[in-house]
């Protein structure tokens, strides 16, 4: 009780300063209300923040950060909380700066194909806002109906259309930032290429360790003249993987190309009931192509021929928006549908060269048998971004530890074949212990130089991305930084 009173006494004057900036409604401090913010989409780790603040403007964010800077209080930015790597996981005695109230679309410039938004704007709102004029925003994570643009910027999120159009960094032109000392600055601009250092590129994907984006200038694209989606089903995952390689080798770059295995197919049909995915297929391949009418028609036939040459049993095509949406509905719901297969699941997002797809999938199957856990595979096949969903029961003692170890082995496998430990989910708290498997000590030190230049006190999202200590080798679950000592695991 004495400790609790001391803690309350410590925070009381800080909270008053926050309330002076945000009003009492903009500060959350009651224990029962803080539970909402104790984790992001990676629910394995939980820690309540000391205080949550809800700014609405750049100036309010800056004032909050200045208070943290003056009092050496660590702070962490959070958007919608859909991240899957623990990037927005609070630490003990921290301030969580939640941008969910910053939901304004500040400017729409159709002539120059760009919009300016606050970080709390939901991904799908951007497309909804400009679709009537014939435009859309290309990056489309599966969580696009709830994930925020600020979080997408922090994690450099991808989505179905990242194969042809790139991930978030390819669509961010400029940023207004609040740096870790409360300074407001702007990087980038209204043109794609600015002279000098590419600070926009440095910031996108920095996971909140360099500051907080409060205004984001996005590039929007003109909706294609014609769009077609093909669904091909196969009797083996290897055959579907071979079709992926052959499509790219033929010089065709689809807008998106996704694959699901039998376990995922049946989970989706059980939950979403699209009626589109054959339950007896070992794999399905979803391919979206867009462009001029004549171009789409030609590529549709070429892709269908390639799939048939690789043993596709059936091919469904859809040109109208309603049927296209129906074909994509199951893939978009795949993560949610995994909850129907198991009480819990643990997802990773390693990246591999496309040519390694059959080998890696076989190795994942071998690891599944070795560890005794089923794995449902859903992935962006076109760019080799895997999303293995490891199914387990968290109530079984020791299950989470084994599942995290299995996930780590999959990431190491990705690196071994020339890939990466993350394609779009970020490193966060979950994968930081695997960074040395991919980067040399010099690489990691060079990255730290950048972090220290922006964040010399280390107050912005401490304990994320980089292994601590340097020899961190137990597992991703080892939360060894001193600020993580009280993190609870469930």
Short mmCIF file of C-alpha atoms in Angstrom, two decimals, residues 41-338:
data_model
loop_
_atom_site.label_atom_id
_atom_site.label_comp_id
_atom_site.label_asym_id
_atom_site.label_seq_id
_atom_site.Cartn_x
_atom_site.Cartn_y
_atom_site.Cartn_z
CA UNK A 41 -2.71 -7.49 -31.18
CA UNK A 42 0.08 -9.63 -29.72
CA UNK A 43 -1.76 -10.63 -26.56
CA UNK A 44 1.00 -12.87 -25.18
CA UNK A 45 2.57 -9.90 -23.38
CA UNK A 46 0.60 -7.57 -21.12
CA UNK A 47 1.56 -4.50 -19.10
CA UNK A 48 -0.66 -1.66 -17.98
CA UNK A 49 0.70 1.81 -18.68
CA UNK A 50 0.80 4.30 -15.82
CA UNK A 51 -1.24 6.84 -17.79
CA UNK A 52 -2.95 7.03 -21.18
CA UNK A 53 -3.37 10.36 -22.96
CA UNK A 54 -5.69 11.10 -25.90
CA UNK A 55 -4.46 14.12 -27.88
CA UNK A 56 -6.35 15.57 -30.84
CA UNK A 57 -3.77 17.88 -32.43
CA UNK A 58 -0.07 18.02 -33.26
CA UNK A 59 0.42 20.75 -30.67
CA UNK A 60 -1.14 18.63 -27.93
CA UNK A 61 1.10 15.67 -28.82
CA UNK A 62 4.11 17.99 -28.68
CA UNK A 63 3.16 19.36 -25.24
CA UNK A 64 2.63 15.84 -23.86
CA UNK A 65 6.02 14.72 -25.21
CA UNK A 66 7.70 17.79 -23.71
CA UNK A 67 6.28 16.87 -20.29
CA UNK A 68 7.65 13.35 -20.70
CA UNK A 69 11.02 14.72 -21.81
CA UNK A 70 11.31 17.12 -18.84
CA UNK A 71 10.49 14.34 -16.39
CA UNK A 72 12.43 11.53 -18.16
CA UNK A 73 9.26 9.47 -18.57
CA UNK A 74 9.19 6.85 -21.35
CA UNK A 75 6.32 7.17 -23.82
CA UNK A 76 4.85 4.88 -26.42
CA UNK A 77 2.59 5.82 -29.33
CA UNK A 78 -0.41 3.63 -30.12
CA UNK A 79 -3.01 3.79 -32.87
CA UNK A 80 -5.80 1.21 -33.08
CA UNK A 81 -3.79 -1.47 -31.27
CA UNK A 82 -3.96 -4.02 -34.10
CA UNK A 83 -0.17 -4.55 -34.34
CA UNK A 84 1.01 -8.15 -34.12
CA UNK A 85 4.58 -7.75 -32.86
CA UNK A 86 4.12 -5.96 -29.53
CA UNK A 87 5.23 -2.64 -31.00
CA UNK A 88 2.68 -0.72 -28.90
CA UNK A 89 3.22 -2.84 -25.77
CA UNK A 90 3.45 -0.53 -22.73
CA UNK A 91 6.28 -0.79 -20.24
CA UNK A 92 6.15 -0.14 -16.53
CA UNK A 93 5.66 3.52 -15.52
CA UNK A 94 5.18 4.75 -19.07
CA UNK A 95 2.79 7.15 -20.78
CA UNK A 96 0.82 5.68 -23.66
CA UNK A 97 0.06 8.35 -26.27
CA UNK A 98 -3.02 7.08 -28.11
CA UNK A 99 -3.75 8.81 -31.42
CA UNK A 100 -7.23 7.29 -31.87
CA UNK A 101 -8.89 10.71 -31.45
CA UNK A 102 -6.79 12.23 -34.26
CA UNK A 103 -9.19 11.15 -37.02
CA UNK A 104 -9.41 14.07 -39.39
CA UNK A 105 -8.75 13.93 -43.11
CA UNK A 106 -7.14 17.34 -43.36
CA UNK A 107 -6.78 17.80 -47.11
CA UNK A 108 -7.86 16.09 -50.33
CA UNK A 109 -5.94 17.07 -53.46
CA UNK A 110 -7.27 14.95 -56.32
CA UNK A 111 -5.43 16.96 -58.96
CA UNK A 112 -2.08 15.97 -57.44
CA UNK A 113 -3.36 12.59 -56.22
CA UNK A 114 -2.66 13.03 -52.52
CA UNK A 115 -4.44 13.37 -49.20
CA UNK A 116 -3.26 14.59 -45.80
CA UNK A 117 -4.54 12.71 -42.76
CA UNK A 118 -4.08 12.54 -39.02
CA UNK A 119 -2.62 9.28 -37.68
CA UNK A 120 -5.87 7.99 -36.19
CA UNK A 121 -7.61 7.86 -39.58
CA UNK A 122 -8.57 4.26 -40.37
CA UNK A 123 -6.87 2.77 -43.42
CA UNK A 124 -10.08 1.98 -45.29
CA UNK A 125 -11.48 5.48 -44.73
CA UNK A 126 -8.95 6.91 -47.16
CA UNK A 127 -10.24 4.81 -50.05
CA UNK A 128 -13.86 5.40 -49.02
CA UNK A 129 -13.24 9.16 -49.08
CA UNK A 130 -11.79 9.28 -52.60
CA UNK A 131 -13.41 6.28 -54.31
CA UNK A 132 -16.32 8.36 -55.59
CA UNK A 133 -13.83 10.39 -57.62
CA UNK A 134 -12.21 7.23 -59.03
CA UNK A 135 -9.21 6.94 -56.68
CA UNK A 136 -8.05 4.56 -53.96
CA UNK A 137 -5.27 4.05 -51.40
CA UNK A 138 -3.28 0.95 -52.33
CA UNK A 139 -1.79 -0.47 -49.07
CA UNK A 140 -4.54 -2.70 -47.67
CA UNK A 141 -3.65 -4.82 -44.61
CA UNK A 142 -6.20 -7.48 -43.69
CA UNK A 143 -7.12 -5.31 -40.71
CA UNK A 144 -7.77 -2.28 -42.94
CA UNK A 145 -11.29 -1.73 -41.57
CA UNK A 146 -9.82 -1.04 -38.13
CA UNK A 147 -6.05 -0.37 -38.35
CA UNK A 148 -4.92 3.27 -38.40
CA UNK A 149 -2.67 5.08 -40.86
CA UNK A 150 -0.32 6.10 -38.03
CA UNK A 151 0.19 2.45 -37.10
CA UNK A 152 0.66 1.54 -40.77
CA UNK A 153 3.41 4.17 -40.98
CA UNK A 154 5.07 2.93 -37.79
CA UNK A 155 5.16 -0.69 -38.97
CA UNK A 156 5.47 -0.07 -42.74
CA UNK A 157 2.41 -2.24 -43.27
CA UNK A 158 1.70 -4.06 -46.50
CA UNK A 159 -1.36 -5.94 -47.68
CA UNK A 160 -2.75 -7.77 -50.67
CA UNK A 161 -1.75 -5.08 -53.18
CA UNK A 162 1.84 -4.65 -52.00
CA UNK A 163 3.11 -7.03 -54.72
CA UNK A 164 2.52 -4.53 -57.53
CA UNK A 165 2.13 -1.24 -55.69
CA UNK A 166 4.46 -1.54 -52.73
CA UNK A 167 4.06 -1.20 -48.97
CA UNK A 168 3.27 1.89 -46.92
CA UNK A 169 6.64 3.58 -47.46
CA UNK A 170 5.96 3.69 -51.22
CA UNK A 171 2.82 5.76 -50.61
CA UNK A 172 3.97 8.26 -47.98
CA UNK A 173 5.13 11.56 -49.45
CA UNK A 174 5.63 13.59 -46.29
CA UNK A 175 5.21 13.61 -42.52
CA UNK A 176 4.70 16.12 -39.77
CA UNK A 177 6.54 14.72 -36.75
CA UNK A 178 6.80 15.32 -33.05
CA UNK A 179 10.35 14.35 -32.11
CA UNK A 180 11.17 12.78 -28.71
CA UNK A 181 12.00 16.19 -27.18
CA UNK A 182 8.68 17.69 -28.29
CA UNK A 183 10.04 19.53 -31.33
CA UNK A 184 7.65 19.71 -34.30
CA UNK A 185 9.26 19.19 -37.69
CA UNK A 186 8.32 18.18 -41.21
CA UNK A 187 10.06 15.71 -43.52
CA UNK A 188 9.39 14.88 -47.15
CA UNK A 189 6.95 16.99 -49.08
CA UNK A 190 4.37 16.98 -51.84
CA UNK A 191 6.63 15.49 -54.50
CA UNK A 192 7.90 11.89 -54.55
CA UNK A 193 11.61 12.71 -54.47
CA UNK A 194 13.05 15.44 -52.26
CA UNK A 195 16.74 16.45 -52.15
CA UNK A 196 18.82 15.58 -49.10
CA UNK A 197 18.51 12.61 -46.80
CA UNK A 198 15.37 10.49 -47.15
CA UNK A 199 14.15 11.12 -43.61
CA UNK A 200 10.63 10.06 -44.58
CA UNK A 201 12.00 6.66 -45.54
CA UNK A 202 13.96 6.48 -42.29
CA UNK A 203 10.88 7.24 -40.22
CA UNK A 204 8.40 4.90 -41.94
CA UNK A 205 8.84 1.51 -40.26
CA UNK A 206 10.75 2.91 -37.26
CA UNK A 207 8.01 1.61 -34.93
CA UNK A 208 7.67 4.75 -32.84
CA UNK A 209 11.32 4.81 -31.77
CA UNK A 210 12.12 8.08 -33.58
CA UNK A 211 9.02 10.10 -32.70
CA UNK A 212 5.32 10.35 -33.52
CA UNK A 213 3.77 11.15 -36.91
CA UNK A 214 0.87 13.58 -36.46
CA UNK A 215 0.11 14.47 -40.10
CA UNK A 216 0.73 12.13 -43.01
CA UNK A 217 0.67 13.02 -46.71
CA UNK A 218 -0.38 9.96 -48.71
CA UNK A 219 -0.27 9.19 -52.40
CA UNK A 220 -3.53 7.92 -53.87
CA UNK A 221 -3.92 6.07 -57.16
CA UNK A 222 -6.42 6.22 -59.99
CA UNK A 223 -8.72 3.20 -60.04
CA UNK A 224 -7.80 0.87 -62.90
CA UNK A 225 -9.95 0.68 -66.02
CA UNK A 226 -10.42 -3.07 -65.53
CA UNK A 227 -9.94 -5.42 -62.58
CA UNK A 228 -10.24 -9.20 -62.53
CA UNK A 229 -9.75 -11.77 -59.75
CA UNK A 230 -8.93 -15.43 -60.47
CA UNK A 231 -9.26 -18.25 -57.94
CA UNK A 232 -7.41 -21.47 -58.80
CA UNK A 233 -7.49 -24.58 -56.62
CA UNK A 234 -4.72 -27.18 -56.47
CA UNK A 235 -4.20 -30.69 -55.16
CA UNK A 236 -0.85 -29.74 -53.61
CA UNK A 237 0.73 -26.65 -52.07
CA UNK A 238 3.85 -27.29 -54.15
CA UNK A 239 1.85 -27.05 -57.38
CA UNK A 240 0.33 -23.74 -56.29
CA UNK A 241 3.79 -22.46 -55.39
CA UNK A 242 5.12 -23.46 -58.79
CA UNK A 243 2.26 -21.57 -60.44
CA UNK A 244 3.24 -18.45 -58.47
CA UNK A 245 6.83 -18.63 -59.74
CA UNK A 246 5.72 -19.28 -63.31
CA UNK A 247 3.32 -16.32 -63.33
CA UNK A 248 6.07 -13.93 -62.23
CA UNK A 249 8.58 -15.56 -64.60
CA UNK A 250 6.16 -14.91 -67.46
CA UNK A 251 6.57 -11.18 -66.83
CA UNK A 252 3.12 -10.72 -65.29
CA UNK A 253 2.98 -8.61 -62.12
CA UNK A 254 -0.47 -9.07 -60.57
CA UNK A 255 -1.90 -6.42 -58.27
CA UNK A 256 -2.02 -9.17 -55.64
CA UNK A 257 -1.34 -12.88 -55.39
CA UNK A 258 -2.33 -14.79 -52.24
CA UNK A 259 -2.23 -18.43 -51.21
CA UNK A 260 -4.04 -20.42 -48.51
CA UNK A 261 -3.58 -24.05 -47.48
CA UNK A 262 -6.28 -26.62 -46.72
CA UNK A 263 -6.40 -25.87 -43.00
CA UNK A 264 -6.99 -22.17 -43.70
CA UNK A 265 -9.50 -22.88 -46.47
CA UNK A 266 -11.73 -24.93 -44.19
CA UNK A 267 -11.41 -22.47 -41.31
CA UNK A 268 -12.57 -19.66 -43.58
CA UNK A 269 -15.47 -21.64 -45.00
CA UNK A 270 -16.56 -22.65 -41.49
CA UNK A 271 -16.67 -19.03 -40.36
CA UNK A 272 -17.31 -16.84 -43.42
CA UNK A 273 -19.06 -19.44 -45.62
CA UNK A 274 -18.10 -17.84 -48.93
CA UNK A 275 -18.93 -21.02 -50.82
CA UNK A 276 -16.06 -20.12 -53.14
CA UNK A 277 -13.18 -22.11 -51.68
CA UNK A 278 -13.20 -25.88 -52.42
CA UNK A 279 -12.83 -27.64 -49.07
CA UNK A 280 -10.92 -30.57 -50.54
CA UNK A 281 -8.25 -28.39 -52.19
CA UNK A 282 -4.78 -28.60 -50.68
CA UNK A 283 -4.22 -24.96 -51.68
CA UNK A 284 -5.95 -22.11 -53.42
CA UNK A 285 -4.34 -19.24 -55.26
CA UNK A 286 -6.05 -15.85 -55.51
CA UNK A 287 -4.69 -13.61 -58.25
CA UNK A 288 -5.87 -10.06 -58.91
CA UNK A 289 -4.88 -8.29 -62.12
CA UNK A 290 -5.66 -4.72 -63.13
CA UNK A 291 -4.97 -2.27 -65.94
CA UNK A 292 -6.43 -1.57 -69.36
CA UNK A 293 -9.29 -3.80 -70.51
CA UNK A 294 -7.23 -5.42 -73.27
CA UNK A 295 -4.27 -5.96 -70.92
CA UNK A 296 -6.40 -7.60 -68.21
CA UNK A 297 -8.14 -9.86 -70.72
CA UNK A 298 -4.81 -11.09 -72.11
CA UNK A 299 -3.23 -11.64 -68.70
CA UNK A 300 -6.30 -13.42 -67.38
CA UNK A 301 -5.96 -16.04 -70.09
CA UNK A 302 -2.19 -16.36 -69.59
CA UNK A 303 -2.57 -16.81 -65.83
CA UNK A 304 -5.34 -19.39 -66.29
CA UNK A 305 -3.14 -21.35 -68.71
CA UNK A 306 -0.17 -21.27 -66.31
CA UNK A 307 -2.33 -22.48 -63.42
CA UNK A 308 -3.72 -25.33 -65.54
CA UNK A 309 -0.21 -26.30 -66.64
CA UNK A 310 0.67 -26.62 -62.94
CA UNK A 311 -2.29 -28.87 -62.20
CA UNK A 312 -5.06 -26.46 -61.18
CA UNK A 313 -8.33 -28.39 -60.98
CA UNK A 314 -10.64 -25.44 -61.45
CA UNK A 315 -10.44 -21.71 -62.10
CA UNK A 316 -13.05 -19.14 -61.14
CA UNK A 317 -12.87 -15.59 -62.48
CA UNK A 318 -14.67 -12.45 -61.36
CA UNK A 319 -14.76 -9.02 -63.01
CA UNK A 320 -17.68 -7.37 -61.22
CA UNK A 321 -16.95 -5.69 -57.84
CA UNK A 322 -19.43 -7.76 -55.83
CA UNK A 323 -18.04 -11.14 -56.89
CA UNK A 324 -14.44 -9.93 -56.58
CA UNK A 325 -15.16 -8.86 -53.01
CA UNK A 326 -16.69 -12.25 -52.27
CA UNK A 327 -13.59 -14.06 -53.54
CA UNK A 328 -11.36 -11.87 -51.36
CA UNK A 329 -13.61 -12.02 -48.31
CA UNK A 330 -12.24 -15.33 -47.07
CA UNK A 331 -8.60 -14.30 -47.41
CA UNK A 332 -9.26 -11.06 -45.54
CA UNK A 333 -10.91 -13.04 -42.73
CA UNK A 334 -8.25 -15.75 -42.51
CA UNK A 335 -6.64 -14.57 -39.26
CA UNK A 336 -9.99 -14.21 -37.54
CA UNK A 337 -11.11 -17.60 -38.84
CA UNK A 338 -8.08 -19.26 -37.23
#
